[in-house]
Amino acid sequence: MAAGPEPPEWEPRWRKALRGKENKGSVEIMRKDLNDARDLHGQAESAAAVWKGHVMDRRKKALTDYKKLRTFFVEEEERFLQEAEKEEGSPEDEDADPAERFRSLLQALSDLERRHRNLGLNMLLQILSPRRTETNAKGRFILL
């Protein structure tokens, strides 16, 4: 039995001659397309692996930077609290105006931010930096 329908008898001779070659060529083309698709798939997989490695490296670096910043803040907070305890113990500190004490605290924070601007702390401290303070008639601070 024939695999496909019989060609009509009126089919031109040149088409009959090409029929066998046509099938052979189309099989070769399909085989080549399949190999090309496999190659492209392999390239896509390797590109995805490279990209995943790149993303994972970036995540590791970000996590490392975060840990460094976190330890830095813990150390700075401890140092600041120790300095505050030392200053708090002095008798002249109790007589100082609360507005002055707050102003010195803001000054210390702005100095800290200026010193460590390269670490990206200005983004973390941006809550304090755009605000300005002034005292009202009663001597209390007003955040602007």
PDB file of C-alpha atoms in Angstrom:
ATOM      1  CA  MET A   1       0.000   0.000   0.000  1.00  0.00           C
ATOM      2  CA  ALA A   2       1.090   3.483  -0.733  1.00  0.00           C
ATOM      3  CA  ALA A   3       2.041   5.839   2.070  1.00  0.00           C
ATOM      4  CA  GLY A   4       0.175   8.775   0.585  1.00  0.00           C
ATOM      5  CA  PRO A   5      -2.369   9.499  -2.105  1.00  0.00           C
ATOM      6  CA  GLU A   6      -1.280   8.778  -5.641  1.00  0.00           C
ATOM      7  CA  PRO A   7      -0.364  11.843  -7.682  1.00  0.00           C
ATOM      8  CA  PRO A   8      -2.709  12.625 -10.526  1.00  0.00           C
ATOM      9  CA  GLU A   9      -1.742  11.271 -13.920  1.00  0.00           C
ATOM     10  CA  TRP A  10      -1.688  14.709 -15.482  1.00  0.00           C
ATOM     11  CA  GLU A  11       1.137  15.851 -13.153  1.00  0.00           C
ATOM     12  CA  PRO A  12       4.014  17.357 -15.130  1.00  0.00           C
ATOM     13  CA  ARG A  13       7.129  15.294 -15.606  1.00  0.00           C
ATOM     14  CA  TRP A  14       9.409  17.861 -13.898  1.00  0.00           C
ATOM     15  CA  ARG A  15       7.300  17.675 -10.737  1.00  0.00           C
ATOM     16  CA  LYS A  16       7.565  13.873 -10.751  1.00  0.00           C
ATOM     17  CA  ALA A  17      11.321  14.180 -11.068  1.00  0.00           C
ATOM     18  CA  LEU A  18      11.510  16.581  -8.119  1.00  0.00           C
ATOM     19  CA  ARG A  19       9.174  14.599  -5.867  1.00  0.00           C
ATOM     20  CA  GLY A  20      11.806  12.250  -4.447  1.00  0.00           C
ATOM     21  CA  LYS A  21      14.391  15.004  -4.124  1.00  0.00           C
ATOM     22  CA  GLU A  22      11.824  17.287  -2.521  1.00  0.00           C
ATOM     23  CA  ASN A  23      11.136  14.801   0.243  1.00  0.00           C
ATOM     24  CA  LYS A  24      14.816  14.108   0.778  1.00  0.00           C
ATOM     25  CA  GLY A  25      15.566  17.833   0.923  1.00  0.00           C
ATOM     26  CA  SER A  26      12.724  18.596   3.309  1.00  0.00           C
ATOM     27  CA  VAL A  27      13.890  15.833   5.663  1.00  0.00           C
ATOM     28  CA  GLU A  28      17.396  17.280   5.592  1.00  0.00           C
ATOM     29  CA  ILE A  29      16.004  20.751   6.224  1.00  0.00           C
ATOM     30  CA  MET A  30      13.923  19.487   9.142  1.00  0.00           C
ATOM     31  CA  ARG A  31      16.963  17.654  10.549  1.00  0.00           C
ATOM     32  CA  LYS A  32      19.061  20.826  10.203  1.00  0.00           C
ATOM     33  CA  ASP A  33      16.308  22.904  11.852  1.00  0.00           C
ATOM     34  CA  LEU A  34      16.122  20.405  14.706  1.00  0.00           C
ATOM     35  CA  ASN A  35      19.897  20.571  15.215  1.00  0.00           C
ATOM     36  CA  ASP A  36      19.771  24.380  15.091  1.00  0.00           C
ATOM     37  CA  ALA A  37      16.963  24.376  17.657  1.00  0.00           C
ATOM     38  CA  ARG A  38      19.023  22.086  19.924  1.00  0.00           C
ATOM     39  CA  ASP A  39      22.033  24.378  19.567  1.00  0.00           C
ATOM     40  CA  LEU A  40      19.935  27.436  20.356  1.00  0.00           C
ATOM     41  CA  HIS A  41      18.429  25.670  23.350  1.00  0.00           C
ATOM     42  CA  GLY A  42      21.904  24.806  24.623  1.00  0.00           C
ATOM     43  CA  GLN A  43      23.047  28.397  24.120  1.00  0.00           C
ATOM     44  CA  ALA A  44      19.981  29.678  25.950  1.00  0.00           C
ATOM     45  CA  GLU A  45      20.606  27.287  28.841  1.00  0.00           C
ATOM     46  CA  SER A  46      24.248  28.350  29.137  1.00  0.00           C
ATOM     47  CA  ALA A  47      23.273  32.031  28.940  1.00  0.00           C
ATOM     48  CA  ALA A  48      20.677  31.451  31.659  1.00  0.00           C
ATOM     49  CA  ALA A  49      23.293  29.731  33.826  1.00  0.00           C
ATOM     50  CA  VAL A  50      25.704  32.630  33.334  1.00  0.00           C
ATOM     51  CA  TRP A  51      22.956  35.141  34.162  1.00  0.00           C
ATOM     52  CA  LYS A  52      21.937  33.166  37.240  1.00  0.00           C
ATOM     53  CA  GLY A  53      25.554  33.124  38.388  1.00  0.00           C
ATOM     54  CA  HIS A  54      25.763  36.875  37.812  1.00  0.00           C
ATOM     55  CA  VAL A  55      22.575  37.472  39.792  1.00  0.00           C
ATOM     56  CA  MET A  56      23.738  35.204  42.604  1.00  0.00           C
ATOM     57  CA  ASP A  57      27.076  37.035  42.746  1.00  0.00           C
ATOM     58  CA  ARG A  58      25.228  40.348  42.980  1.00  0.00           C
ATOM     59  CA  ARG A  59      23.010  38.973  45.749  1.00  0.00           C
ATOM     60  CA  LYS A  60      26.032  37.697  47.682  1.00  0.00           C
ATOM     61  CA  LYS A  61      27.744  41.072  47.327  1.00  0.00           C
ATOM     62  CA  ALA A  62      24.600  42.918  48.426  1.00  0.00           C
ATOM     63  CA  LEU A  63      24.230  40.616  51.431  1.00  0.00           C
ATOM     64  CA  THR A  64      27.886  41.088  52.353  1.00  0.00           C
ATOM     65  CA  ASP A  65      27.540  44.862  52.040  1.00  0.00           C
ATOM     66  CA  TYR A  66      24.384  44.761  54.156  1.00  0.00           C
ATOM     67  CA  LYS A  67      26.157  42.745  56.862  1.00  0.00           C
ATOM     68  CA  LYS A  68      29.090  45.179  56.830  1.00  0.00           C
ATOM     69  CA  LEU A  69      26.743  48.155  57.151  1.00  0.00           C
ATOM     70  CA  ARG A  70      24.809  46.442  59.911  1.00  0.00           C
ATOM     71  CA  THR A  71      27.931  45.705  61.942  1.00  0.00           C
ATOM     72  CA  PHE A  72      29.149  49.227  61.286  1.00  0.00           C
ATOM     73  CA  PHE A  73      25.884  50.669  62.620  1.00  0.00           C
ATOM     74  CA  VAL A  74      25.997  48.428  65.687  1.00  0.00           C
ATOM     75  CA  GLU A  75      29.564  49.550  66.426  1.00  0.00           C
ATOM     76  CA  GLU A  76      28.714  53.215  65.845  1.00  0.00           C
ATOM     77  CA  GLU A  77      25.616  52.938  68.021  1.00  0.00           C
ATOM     78  CA  GLU A  78      27.625  51.363  70.848  1.00  0.00           C
ATOM     79  CA  ARG A  79      30.309  54.046  70.545  1.00  0.00           C
ATOM     80  CA  PHE A  80      27.685  56.790  70.466  1.00  0.00           C
ATOM     81  CA  LEU A  81      25.913  55.374  73.526  1.00  0.00           C
ATOM     82  CA  GLN A  82      29.208  55.121  75.404  1.00  0.00           C
ATOM     83  CA  GLU A  83      30.014  58.736  74.574  1.00  0.00           C
ATOM     84  CA  ALA A  84      26.505  59.766  75.595  1.00  0.00           C
ATOM     85  CA  GLU A  85      26.883  57.953  78.941  1.00  0.00           C
ATOM     86  CA  LYS A  86      30.216  59.667  79.547  1.00  0.00           C
ATOM     87  CA  GLU A  87      28.739  63.065  78.705  1.00  0.00           C
ATOM     88  CA  GLU A  88      25.578  62.344  80.690  1.00  0.00           C
ATOM     89  CA  GLY A  89      27.546  61.695  83.852  1.00  0.00           C
ATOM     90  CA  SER A  90      29.093  65.157  83.902  1.00  0.00           C
ATOM     91  CA  PRO A  91      27.278  67.712  86.121  1.00  0.00           C
ATOM     92  CA  GLU A  92      27.536  70.492  83.530  1.00  0.00           C
ATOM     93  CA  ASP A  93      25.433  68.405  81.150  1.00  0.00           C
ATOM     94  CA  GLU A  94      22.393  68.559  83.425  1.00  0.00           C
ATOM     95  CA  ASP A  95      22.502  72.342  83.374  1.00  0.00           C
ATOM     96  CA  ALA A  96      22.789  72.493  79.578  1.00  0.00           C
ATOM     97  CA  ASP A  97      19.816  73.581  77.551  1.00  0.00           C
ATOM     98  CA  PRO A  98      17.944  70.598  76.016  1.00  0.00           C
ATOM     99  CA  ALA A  99      17.880  72.482  72.724  1.00  0.00           C
ATOM    100  CA  GLU A 100      21.685  72.676  72.767  1.00  0.00           C
ATOM    101  CA  ARG A 101      21.984  68.975  73.569  1.00  0.00           C
ATOM    102  CA  PHE A 102      19.660  68.102  70.697  1.00  0.00           C
ATOM    103  CA  ARG A 103      21.557  70.417  68.366  1.00  0.00           C
ATOM    104  CA  SER A 104      24.836  68.690  69.283  1.00  0.00           C
ATOM    105  CA  LEU A 105      23.188  65.320  68.611  1.00  0.00           C
ATOM    106  CA  LEU A 106      22.099  66.474  65.164  1.00  0.00           C
ATOM    107  CA  GLN A 107      25.586  67.824  64.547  1.00  0.00           C
ATOM    108  CA  ALA A 108      27.095  64.451  65.501  1.00  0.00           C
ATOM    109  CA  LEU A 109      24.732  62.673  63.119  1.00  0.00           C
ATOM    110  CA  SER A 110      25.541  65.020  60.261  1.00  0.00           C
ATOM    111  CA  ASP A 111      29.277  64.558  60.939  1.00  0.00           C
ATOM    112  CA  LEU A 112      28.789  60.801  60.895  1.00  0.00           C
ATOM    113  CA  GLU A 113      26.931  61.048  57.607  1.00  0.00           C
ATOM    114  CA  ARG A 114      29.605  63.281  56.086  1.00  0.00           C
ATOM    115  CA  ARG A 115      32.399  60.915  57.146  1.00  0.00           C
ATOM    116  CA  HIS A 116      30.742  57.816  55.765  1.00  0.00           C
ATOM    117  CA  ARG A 117      29.001  59.149  52.677  1.00  0.00           C
ATOM    118  CA  ASN A 118      30.860  56.636  50.495  1.00  0.00           C
ATOM    119  CA  LEU A 119      29.293  53.722  52.352  1.00  0.00           C
ATOM    120  CA  GLY A 120      25.843  54.782  51.260  1.00  0.00           C
ATOM    121  CA  LEU A 121      24.787  55.831  54.730  1.00  0.00           C
ATOM    122  CA  ASN A 122      23.390  59.073  53.400  1.00  0.00           C
ATOM    123  CA  MET A 123      20.510  57.037  51.952  1.00  0.00           C
ATOM    124  CA  LEU A 124      19.947  55.353  55.285  1.00  0.00           C
ATOM    125  CA  LEU A 125      20.171  58.643  57.173  1.00  0.00           C
ATOM    126  CA  GLN A 126      18.148  60.655  54.689  1.00  0.00           C
ATOM    127  CA  ILE A 127      15.323  60.865  57.212  1.00  0.00           C
ATOM    128  CA  LEU A 128      17.382  63.300  59.273  1.00  0.00           C
ATOM    129  CA  SER A 129      19.414  65.115  56.642  1.00  0.00           C
ATOM    130  CA  PRO A 130      16.683  66.991  54.691  1.00  0.00           C
ATOM    131  CA  ARG A 131      15.066  68.293  57.868  1.00  0.00           C
ATOM    132  CA  ARG A 132      16.126  71.492  59.519  1.00  0.00           C
ATOM    133  CA  THR A 133      15.423  72.467  63.081  1.00  0.00           C
ATOM    134  CA  GLU A 134      14.610  75.783  64.648  1.00  0.00           C
ATOM    135  CA  THR A 135      13.523  76.761  68.114  1.00  0.00           C
ATOM    136  CA  ASN A 136      10.201  78.389  68.794  1.00  0.00           C
ATOM    137  CA  ALA A 137       9.486  81.106  71.375  1.00  0.00           C
ATOM    138  CA  LYS A 138       9.489  78.579  74.237  1.00  0.00           C
ATOM    139  CA  GLY A 139      12.900  77.213  73.226  1.00  0.00           C
ATOM    140  CA  ARG A 140      11.543  73.937  71.848  1.00  0.00           C
ATOM    141  CA  PHE A 141      12.749  72.464  68.584  1.00  0.00           C
ATOM    142  CA  ILE A 142      10.573  72.523  65.499  1.00  0.00           C
ATOM    143  CA  LEU A 143      11.368  70.130  62.650  1.00  0.00           C
ATOM    144  CA  LEU A 144      10.939  71.800  59.277  1.00  0.00           C
TER     145      LEU A 144
END
